[in-house]
């Protein structure tokens, strides 16, 4: 298992499948540290900014104890020698930006919530980062680095030694400490520095006789260091995206694992030394073998500098699509909480250099069925931007998007919005793309068939401009199609224009001055006759398309307006007094059906409805609007949030937990497939009106359960298991079928034809036994004696003469 802190939660990943197995939530603020219980490796300690330490059984995801410390906890450490204590970093009272390393005695008690107020200071003036403190030689001493100072405290001797370096060297180096790691068995401390150097400190028991040697490969700051479990190897990482392995503390013997994708923030070793993992700045964990070979990667949601594309849902995979790495689109699966794949749109090498103007992705739109993808990229220029519109077609053979059309300079100025005509199943016949720009026009793009210039019958499809529209030389800001695709709404500053999508005639205009139109959308289903708009002056307006009049308006500063594609509901997010509030309404009803004040303190910039695989059952009426779709938000701090009736742990549970596995089969791909097949077969039998009766002997077979529960690598040979397994499937003689019973009755009737009292008693007992037997859902009927005699006579008759016909 791989354990990691993620926001307010602790996640448990499978190293082999990369699945999220557990999501343990209970902290009220950011989780700042996790450590295994050194006395029970099935338990985990976690610390948080909410001032609590929790003890978990991470195998079951159950909190065992909660210890309340009462102040912010910035880092967490455990030692095998400290049985009832843990070490945490806390802010020093009365002083700003000053921190202490303290020992917290964990109170023993019967309750689950306990107070842990007994603190003892170990070190003063430590760094706030967990990478700036390390314990060495099985907890004999602790080392702390901050700025250009190194502190080493020996617990048994209660001795504190301080060492300092010059702030700036004469050769231009930077001696600022960045991280520290301690050798597991020897008195050796490794420190990383801002200039890329690694120093190995020895003989630090003495203040003056200490020595250190330097290792240098990194050209910039060393982000983290980690020793192997035996101490023969030292791992380092930094902004070069290269993991460096140093052998025997020698600068001549080192190995590299390059091209890891992004700067390395943290390095962690497994307890057996077989694996190590690196945490990267793009929210990714890389699992690496001990021989420095890439094993697996767990990619989370990439935090982009600016999500210019908005939150878009891929109709094909139901993944959330937005900016990822520079010039890339990331497809993020919300169920597994991992990235599905990344699509390179710009297709140029990104150069990490400040101030350099490079092309970036700014707009994205999908067709209704997800077969077409439109992207807009532009170079970061203010006066004369370089624009490029690309259209991609999804190929079923390769299961990826392929570039179909590239259009240079589709508009003379920045593109503000674009959308496909949502025609559902008819999209191939009448697919239309509309783009709006600051050049005061909107353009309509359609597909055209291009004949092969060599005269061959093969034809290809490309896109070209079919219509250009404008309104009083105003800048076009937003566009959207009605549900049936017959109308197009385009906002021009303060005015909303409605166009016929067939003739491109202007039908009507709406406005609600003062203020420009910020967002527009059409109603859906029973509310399709309404058009909703929000202005930057603080008004939410609803216009009736049949009467061409204002239906209602509300004074709200709406920053996000998002319709649900599967219902009439529309979500509106307002920003007022430094708090975001949510309003959910139907256009035909001015009164909201759901209001959530103070949804979060951060400003919500984007929102998206994601369709559910199956409608959610909820008992509360106020959450009925979340039944078919789930609403997600993205804040200005790049945090992805959701509003749900269930805990987030159930939303991110993998498929292996959602499937109800019969009996107690282990959660393996084979057992999941077997359980699914059994449920389908059972459902089919019920639909056919049959009564499925399971063999009790088969359910209680120890051989079958032993075969399914025992790990494969400890099972005996197949030749030994096969006879036991076959014998377990044989039906015992005690369980006789109806035919066998009938044959016995027939054999007895052949011996004698007289019906004595004794024979009557035997026959009645046999009939009573057979009447209670069930086979394949059929019940045997109890026959009278006269009927049994007739049946015997019929069975003895010779019907071979029928074969002549």
mmCIF file with all atom_site columns, N, CA and C in Angstrom, residues 173-174 178-179 191-199 214-226 234-246 251 254-257 260 263-265 267:
data_model
loop_
_atom_site.group_PDB
_atom_site.id
_atom_site.type_symbol
_atom_site.label_atom_id
_atom_site.label_alt_id
_atom_site.label_comp_id
_atom_site.label_asym_id
_atom_site.label_entity_id
_atom_site.label_seq_id
_atom_site.pdbx_PDB_ins_code
_atom_site.Cartn_x
_atom_site.Cartn_y
_atom_site.Cartn_z
_atom_site.occupancy
_atom_site.B_iso_or_equiv
_atom_site.pdbx_formal_charge
_atom_site.auth_seq_id
_atom_site.auth_comp_id
_atom_site.auth_asym_id
_atom_site.auth_atom_id
_atom_site.pdbx_PDB_model_num
ATOM 1   N N  . UNK A 1 173 ? 28.048 30.723 -4.463  1.00 0.00 ? 173 UNK A N  1
ATOM 2   C CA . UNK A 1 173 ? 27.142 29.672 -4.022  1.00 0.00 ? 173 UNK A CA 1
ATOM 3   C C  . UNK A 1 173 ? 26.182 30.164 -2.950  1.00 0.00 ? 173 UNK A C  1
ATOM 4   N N  . UNK A 1 174 ? 25.109 29.412 -2.765  1.00 0.00 ? 174 UNK A N  1
ATOM 5   C CA . UNK A 1 174 ? 24.108 29.753 -1.761  1.00 0.00 ? 174 UNK A CA 1
ATOM 6   C C  . UNK A 1 174 ? 24.047 28.624 -0.750  1.00 0.00 ? 174 UNK A C  1
ATOM 7   N N  . UNK A 1 178 ? 18.009 23.488 2.657   1.00 0.00 ? 178 UNK A N  1
ATOM 8   C CA . UNK A 1 178 ? 16.677 23.242 2.109   1.00 0.00 ? 178 UNK A CA 1
ATOM 9   C C  . UNK A 1 178 ? 16.042 21.966 2.669   1.00 0.00 ? 178 UNK A C  1
ATOM 10  N N  . UNK A 1 179 ? 16.857 20.954 3.029   1.00 0.00 ? 179 UNK A N  1
ATOM 11  C CA . UNK A 1 179 ? 16.316 19.691 3.532   1.00 0.00 ? 179 UNK A CA 1
ATOM 12  C C  . UNK A 1 179 ? 17.414 18.961 4.288   1.00 0.00 ? 179 UNK A C  1
ATOM 13  N N  . UNK A 1 191 ? 22.609 17.005 4.195   1.00 0.00 ? 191 UNK A N  1
ATOM 14  C CA . UNK A 1 191 ? 21.820 18.233 4.073   1.00 0.00 ? 191 UNK A CA 1
ATOM 15  C C  . UNK A 1 191 ? 21.843 18.705 2.622   1.00 0.00 ? 191 UNK A C  1
ATOM 16  N N  . UNK A 1 192 ? 20.692 19.195 2.147   1.00 0.00 ? 192 UNK A N  1
ATOM 17  C CA . UNK A 1 192 ? 20.590 19.772 0.820   1.00 0.00 ? 192 UNK A CA 1
ATOM 18  C C  . UNK A 1 192 ? 20.591 21.286 0.902   1.00 0.00 ? 192 UNK A C  1
ATOM 19  N N  . UNK A 1 193 ? 21.101 21.915 -0.174  1.00 0.00 ? 193 UNK A N  1
ATOM 20  C CA . UNK A 1 193 ? 21.285 23.368 -0.136  1.00 0.00 ? 193 UNK A CA 1
ATOM 21  C C  . UNK A 1 193 ? 20.684 24.027 -1.385  1.00 0.00 ? 193 UNK A C  1
ATOM 22  N N  . UNK A 1 194 ? 20.521 25.335 -1.308  1.00 0.00 ? 194 UNK A N  1
ATOM 23  C CA . UNK A 1 194 ? 19.876 26.096 -2.376  1.00 0.00 ? 194 UNK A CA 1
ATOM 24  C C  . UNK A 1 194 ? 20.723 26.153 -3.634  1.00 0.00 ? 194 UNK A C  1
ATOM 25  N N  . UNK A 1 195 ? 22.035 25.968 -3.515  1.00 0.00 ? 195 UNK A N  1
ATOM 26  C CA . UNK A 1 195 ? 22.899 26.032 -4.696  1.00 0.00 ? 195 UNK A CA 1
ATOM 27  C C  . UNK A 1 195 ? 23.074 24.671 -5.363  1.00 0.00 ? 195 UNK A C  1
ATOM 28  N N  . UNK A 1 196 ? 22.344 23.630 -4.903  1.00 0.00 ? 196 UNK A N  1
ATOM 29  C CA . UNK A 1 196 ? 22.415 22.314 -5.511  1.00 0.00 ? 196 UNK A CA 1
ATOM 30  C C  . UNK A 1 196 ? 23.403 21.374 -4.863  1.00 0.00 ? 196 UNK A C  1
ATOM 31  N N  . UNK A 1 197 ? 24.128 21.812 -3.843  1.00 0.00 ? 197 UNK A N  1
ATOM 32  C CA . UNK A 1 197 ? 25.106 20.953 -3.188  1.00 0.00 ? 197 UNK A CA 1
ATOM 33  C C  . UNK A 1 197 ? 24.456 20.108 -2.103  1.00 0.00 ? 197 UNK A C  1
ATOM 34  N N  . UNK A 1 198 ? 25.084 18.948 -1.852  1.00 0.00 ? 198 UNK A N  1
ATOM 35  C CA . UNK A 1 198 ? 24.695 18.060 -0.753  1.00 0.00 ? 198 UNK A CA 1
ATOM 36  C C  . UNK A 1 198 ? 25.905 17.914 0.152   1.00 0.00 ? 198 UNK A C  1
ATOM 37  N N  . UNK A 1 199 ? 25.717 18.181 1.446   1.00 0.00 ? 199 UNK A N  1
ATOM 38  C CA . UNK A 1 199 ? 26.809 18.051 2.412   1.00 0.00 ? 199 UNK A CA 1
ATOM 39  C C  . UNK A 1 199 ? 26.543 16.866 3.326   1.00 0.00 ? 199 UNK A C  1
ATOM 40  N N  . UNK A 1 214 ? 31.265 17.273 0.376   1.00 0.00 ? 214 UNK A N  1
ATOM 41  C CA . UNK A 1 214 ? 30.237 17.815 -0.516  1.00 0.00 ? 214 UNK A CA 1
ATOM 42  C C  . UNK A 1 214 ? 30.047 16.915 -1.741  1.00 0.00 ? 214 UNK A C  1
ATOM 43  N N  . UNK A 1 215 ? 28.792 16.750 -2.133  1.00 0.00 ? 215 UNK A N  1
ATOM 44  C CA . UNK A 1 215 ? 28.410 16.105 -3.386  1.00 0.00 ? 215 UNK A CA 1
ATOM 45  C C  . UNK A 1 215 ? 27.669 17.142 -4.219  1.00 0.00 ? 215 UNK A C  1
ATOM 46  N N  . UNK A 1 216 ? 28.021 17.227 -5.503  1.00 0.00 ? 216 UNK A N  1
ATOM 47  C CA . UNK A 1 216 ? 27.397 18.275 -6.313  1.00 0.00 ? 216 UNK A CA 1
ATOM 48  C C  . UNK A 1 216 ? 27.069 17.741 -7.712  1.00 0.00 ? 216 UNK A C  1
ATOM 49  N N  . UNK A 1 217 ? 25.770 17.759 -8.024  1.00 0.00 ? 217 UNK A N  1
ATOM 50  C CA . UNK A 1 217 ? 25.312 17.503 -9.394  1.00 0.00 ? 217 UNK A CA 1
ATOM 51  C C  . UNK A 1 217 ? 24.183 18.453 -9.767  1.00 0.00 ? 217 UNK A C  1
ATOM 52  N N  . UNK A 1 218 ? 23.274 18.714 -8.833  1.00 0.00 ? 218 UNK A N  1
ATOM 53  C CA . UNK A 1 218 ? 22.110 19.565 -9.106  1.00 0.00 ? 218 UNK A CA 1
ATOM 54  C C  . UNK A 1 218 ? 22.557 20.999 -9.387  1.00 0.00 ? 218 UNK A C  1
ATOM 55  N N  . UNK A 1 219 ? 21.930 21.627 -10.375 1.00 0.00 ? 219 UNK A N  1
ATOM 56  C CA . UNK A 1 219 ? 22.297 23.004 -10.704 1.00 0.00 ? 219 UNK A CA 1
ATOM 57  C C  . UNK A 1 219 ? 21.442 24.010 -9.946  1.00 0.00 ? 219 UNK A C  1
ATOM 58  N N  . UNK A 1 220 ? 20.398 23.523 -9.260  1.00 0.00 ? 220 UNK A N  1
ATOM 59  C CA . UNK A 1 220 ? 19.517 24.402 -8.495  1.00 0.00 ? 220 UNK A CA 1
ATOM 60  C C  . UNK A 1 220 ? 19.218 23.729 -7.159  1.00 0.00 ? 220 UNK A C  1
ATOM 61  N N  . UNK A 1 221 ? 18.268 24.266 -6.440  1.00 0.00 ? 221 UNK A N  1
ATOM 62  C CA . UNK A 1 221 ? 17.992 23.829 -5.072  1.00 0.00 ? 221 UNK A CA 1
ATOM 63  C C  . UNK A 1 221 ? 17.700 22.339 -4.998  1.00 0.00 ? 221 UNK A C  1
ATOM 64  N N  . UNK A 1 222 ? 18.252 21.688 -3.967  1.00 0.00 ? 222 UNK A N  1
ATOM 65  C CA . UNK A 1 222 ? 17.953 20.284 -3.669  1.00 0.00 ? 222 UNK A CA 1
ATOM 66  C C  . UNK A 1 222 ? 16.647 20.257 -2.883  1.00 0.00 ? 222 UNK A C  1
ATOM 67  N N  . UNK A 1 223 ? 15.614 19.632 -3.472  1.00 0.00 ? 223 UNK A N  1
ATOM 68  C CA . UNK A 1 223 ? 14.288 19.683 -2.866  1.00 0.00 ? 223 UNK A CA 1
ATOM 69  C C  . UNK A 1 223 ? 14.112 18.666 -1.738  1.00 0.00 ? 223 UNK A C  1
ATOM 70  N N  . UNK A 1 224 ? 14.734 17.475 -1.863  1.00 0.00 ? 224 UNK A N  1
ATOM 71  C CA . UNK A 1 224 ? 14.575 16.468 -0.821  1.00 0.00 ? 224 UNK A CA 1
ATOM 72  C C  . UNK A 1 224 ? 15.688 15.434 -0.908  1.00 0.00 ? 224 UNK A C  1
ATOM 73  N N  . UNK A 1 225 ? 15.929 14.771 0.232   1.00 0.00 ? 225 UNK A N  1
ATOM 74  C CA . UNK A 1 225 ? 16.938 13.721 0.356   1.00 0.00 ? 225 UNK A CA 1
ATOM 75  C C  . UNK A 1 225 ? 16.332 12.540 1.093   1.00 0.00 ? 225 UNK A C  1
ATOM 76  N N  . UNK A 1 226 ? 16.832 11.326 0.793   1.00 0.00 ? 226 UNK A N  1
ATOM 77  C CA . UNK A 1 226 ? 16.367 10.126 1.500   1.00 0.00 ? 226 UNK A CA 1
ATOM 78  C C  . UNK A 1 226 ? 17.440 9.058  1.410   1.00 0.00 ? 226 UNK A C  1
ATOM 79  N N  . UNK A 1 234 ? 22.034 7.025  -1.245  1.00 0.00 ? 234 UNK A N  1
ATOM 80  C CA . UNK A 1 234 ? 21.389 8.299  -0.925  1.00 0.00 ? 234 UNK A CA 1
ATOM 81  C C  . UNK A 1 234 ? 20.679 8.796  -2.174  1.00 0.00 ? 234 UNK A C  1
ATOM 82  N N  . UNK A 1 235 ? 19.397 9.116  -2.053  1.00 0.00 ? 235 UNK A N  1
ATOM 83  C CA . UNK A 1 235 ? 18.597 9.617  -3.163  1.00 0.00 ? 235 UNK A CA 1
ATOM 84  C C  . UNK A 1 235 ? 18.369 11.109 -2.993  1.00 0.00 ? 235 UNK A C  1
ATOM 85  N N  . UNK A 1 236 ? 18.462 11.829 -4.115  1.00 0.00 ? 236 UNK A N  1
ATOM 86  C CA . UNK A 1 236 ? 18.237 13.277 -4.100  1.00 0.00 ? 236 UNK A CA 1
ATOM 87  C C  . UNK A 1 236 ? 17.423 13.670 -5.319  1.00 0.00 ? 236 UNK A C  1
ATOM 88  N N  . UNK A 1 237 ? 16.666 14.747 -5.194  1.00 0.00 ? 237 UNK A N  1
ATOM 89  C CA . UNK A 1 237 ? 15.835 15.235 -6.295  1.00 0.00 ? 237 UNK A CA 1
ATOM 90  C C  . UNK A 1 237 ? 15.669 16.733 -6.213  1.00 0.00 ? 237 UNK A C  1
ATOM 91  N N  . UNK A 1 238 ? 15.389 17.342 -7.388  1.00 0.00 ? 238 UNK A N  1
ATOM 92  C CA . UNK A 1 238 ? 15.228 18.789 -7.442  1.00 0.00 ? 238 UNK A CA 1
ATOM 93  C C  . UNK A 1 238 ? 14.440 19.210 -8.654  1.00 0.00 ? 238 UNK A C  1
ATOM 94  N N  . UNK A 1 239 ? 14.691 20.429 -9.108  1.00 0.00 ? 239 UNK A N  1
ATOM 95  C CA . UNK A 1 239 ? 13.921 21.019 -10.194 1.00 0.00 ? 239 UNK A CA 1
ATOM 96  C C  . UNK A 1 239 ? 14.287 20.427 -11.552 1.00 0.00 ? 239 UNK A C  1
ATOM 97  N N  . UNK A 1 240 ? 15.366 19.632 -11.629 1.00 0.00 ? 240 UNK A N  1
ATOM 98  C CA . UNK A 1 240 ? 15.774 19.060 -12.915 1.00 0.00 ? 240 UNK A CA 1
ATOM 99  C C  . UNK A 1 240 ? 14.896 17.888 -13.350 1.00 0.00 ? 240 UNK A C  1
ATOM 100 N N  . UNK A 1 241 ? 13.967 17.445 -12.489 1.00 0.00 ? 241 UNK A N  1
ATOM 101 C CA . UNK A 1 241 ? 13.103 16.289 -12.768 1.00 0.00 ? 241 UNK A CA 1
ATOM 102 C C  . UNK A 1 241 ? 13.927 15.021 -12.952 1.00 0.00 ? 241 UNK A C  1
ATOM 103 N N  . UNK A 1 242 ? 15.020 14.920 -12.221 1.00 0.00 ? 242 UNK A N  1
ATOM 104 C CA . UNK A 1 242 ? 15.920 13.766 -12.291 1.00 0.00 ? 242 UNK A CA 1
ATOM 105 C C  . UNK A 1 242 ? 16.137 13.243 -10.877 1.00 0.00 ? 242 UNK A C  1
ATOM 106 N N  . UNK A 1 243 ? 15.974 11.927 -10.704 1.00 0.00 ? 243 UNK A N  1
ATOM 107 C CA . UNK A 1 243 ? 16.279 11.300 -9.421  1.00 0.00 ? 243 UNK A CA 1
ATOM 108 C C  . UNK A 1 243 ? 17.716 10.798 -9.466  1.00 0.00 ? 243 UNK A C  1
ATOM 109 N N  . UNK A 1 244 ? 18.523 11.274 -8.529  1.00 0.00 ? 244 UNK A N  1
ATOM 110 C CA . UNK A 1 244 ? 19.949 10.938 -8.473  1.00 0.00 ? 244 UNK A CA 1
ATOM 111 C C  . UNK A 1 244 ? 20.180 9.969  -7.325  1.00 0.00 ? 244 UNK A C  1
ATOM 112 N N  . UNK A 1 245 ? 20.904 8.894  -7.599  1.00 0.00 ? 245 UNK A N  1
ATOM 113 C CA . UNK A 1 245 ? 21.234 7.895  -6.589  1.00 0.00 ? 245 UNK A CA 1
ATOM 114 C C  . UNK A 1 245 ? 22.742 7.894  -6.373  1.00 0.00 ? 245 UNK A C  1
ATOM 115 N N  . UNK A 1 246 ? 23.173 8.235  -5.156  1.00 0.00 ? 246 UNK A N  1
ATOM 116 C CA . UNK A 1 246 ? 24.595 8.307  -4.803  1.00 0.00 ? 246 UNK A CA 1
ATOM 117 C C  . UNK A 1 246 ? 24.969 7.030  -4.056  1.00 0.00 ? 246 UNK A C  1
ATOM 118 N N  . UNK A 1 251 ? 30.931 10.976 -4.881  1.00 0.00 ? 251 UNK A N  1
ATOM 119 C CA . UNK A 1 251 ? 30.448 11.771 -6.008  1.00 0.00 ? 251 UNK A CA 1
ATOM 120 C C  . UNK A 1 251 ? 30.767 11.093 -7.341  1.00 0.00 ? 251 UNK A C  1
ATOM 121 N N  . UNK A 1 254 ? 27.381 7.378  -9.047  1.00 0.00 ? 254 UNK A N  1
ATOM 122 C CA . UNK A 1 254 ? 25.991 7.840  -8.978  1.00 0.00 ? 254 UNK A CA 1
ATOM 123 C C  . UNK A 1 254 ? 25.250 7.371  -10.225 1.00 0.00 ? 254 UNK A C  1
ATOM 124 N N  . UNK A 1 255 ? 23.956 7.142  -10.044 1.00 0.00 ? 255 UNK A N  1
ATOM 125 C CA . UNK A 1 255 ? 23.057 6.739  -11.121 1.00 0.00 ? 255 UNK A CA 1
ATOM 126 C C  . UNK A 1 255 ? 21.947 7.767  -11.244 1.00 0.00 ? 255 UNK A C  1
ATOM 127 N N  . UNK A 1 256 ? 21.297 7.765  -12.419 1.00 0.00 ? 256 UNK A N  1
ATOM 128 C CA . UNK A 1 256 ? 20.273 8.764  -12.684 1.00 0.00 ? 256 UNK A CA 1
ATOM 129 C C  . UNK A 1 256 ? 19.016 8.092  -13.237 1.00 0.00 ? 256 UNK A C  1
ATOM 130 N N  . UNK A 1 257 ? 17.877 8.639  -12.882 1.00 0.00 ? 257 UNK A N  1
ATOM 131 C CA . UNK A 1 257 ? 16.605 8.324  -13.531 1.00 0.00 ? 257 UNK A CA 1
ATOM 132 C C  . UNK A 1 257 ? 16.040 9.649  -14.045 1.00 0.00 ? 257 UNK A C  1
ATOM 133 N N  . UNK A 1 260 ? 11.543 12.633 -15.482 1.00 0.00 ? 260 UNK A N  1
ATOM 134 C CA . UNK A 1 260 ? 10.395 12.275 -14.657 1.00 0.00 ? 260 UNK A CA 1
ATOM 135 C C  . UNK A 1 260 ? 9.228  13.232 -14.830 1.00 0.00 ? 260 UNK A C  1
ATOM 136 N N  . UNK A 1 263 ? 9.483  18.837 -11.519 1.00 0.00 ? 263 UNK A N  1
ATOM 137 C CA . UNK A 1 263 ? 10.384 18.868 -10.359 1.00 0.00 ? 263 UNK A CA 1
ATOM 138 C C  . UNK A 1 263 ? 9.932  17.949 -9.235  1.00 0.00 ? 263 UNK A C  1
ATOM 139 N N  . UNK A 1 264 ? 10.930 17.377 -8.548  1.00 0.00 ? 264 UNK A N  1
ATOM 140 C CA . UNK A 1 264 ? 10.687 16.441 -7.448  1.00 0.00 ? 264 UNK A CA 1
ATOM 141 C C  . UNK A 1 264 ? 10.585 17.236 -6.151  1.00 0.00 ? 264 UNK A C  1
ATOM 142 N N  . UNK A 1 265 ? 9.473  17.059 -5.441  1.00 0.00 ? 265 UNK A N  1
ATOM 143 C CA . UNK A 1 265 ? 9.263  17.766 -4.180  1.00 0.00 ? 265 UNK A CA 1
ATOM 144 C C  . UNK A 1 265 ? 9.611  16.913 -2.972  1.00 0.00 ? 265 UNK A C  1
ATOM 145 N N  . UNK A 1 267 ? 10.738 12.679 -1.498  1.00 0.00 ? 267 UNK A N  1
ATOM 146 C CA . UNK A 1 267 ? 11.187 11.310 -1.757  1.00 0.00 ? 267 UNK A CA 1
ATOM 147 C C  . UNK A 1 267 ? 10.894 10.479 -0.525  1.00 0.00 ? 267 UNK A C  1
#
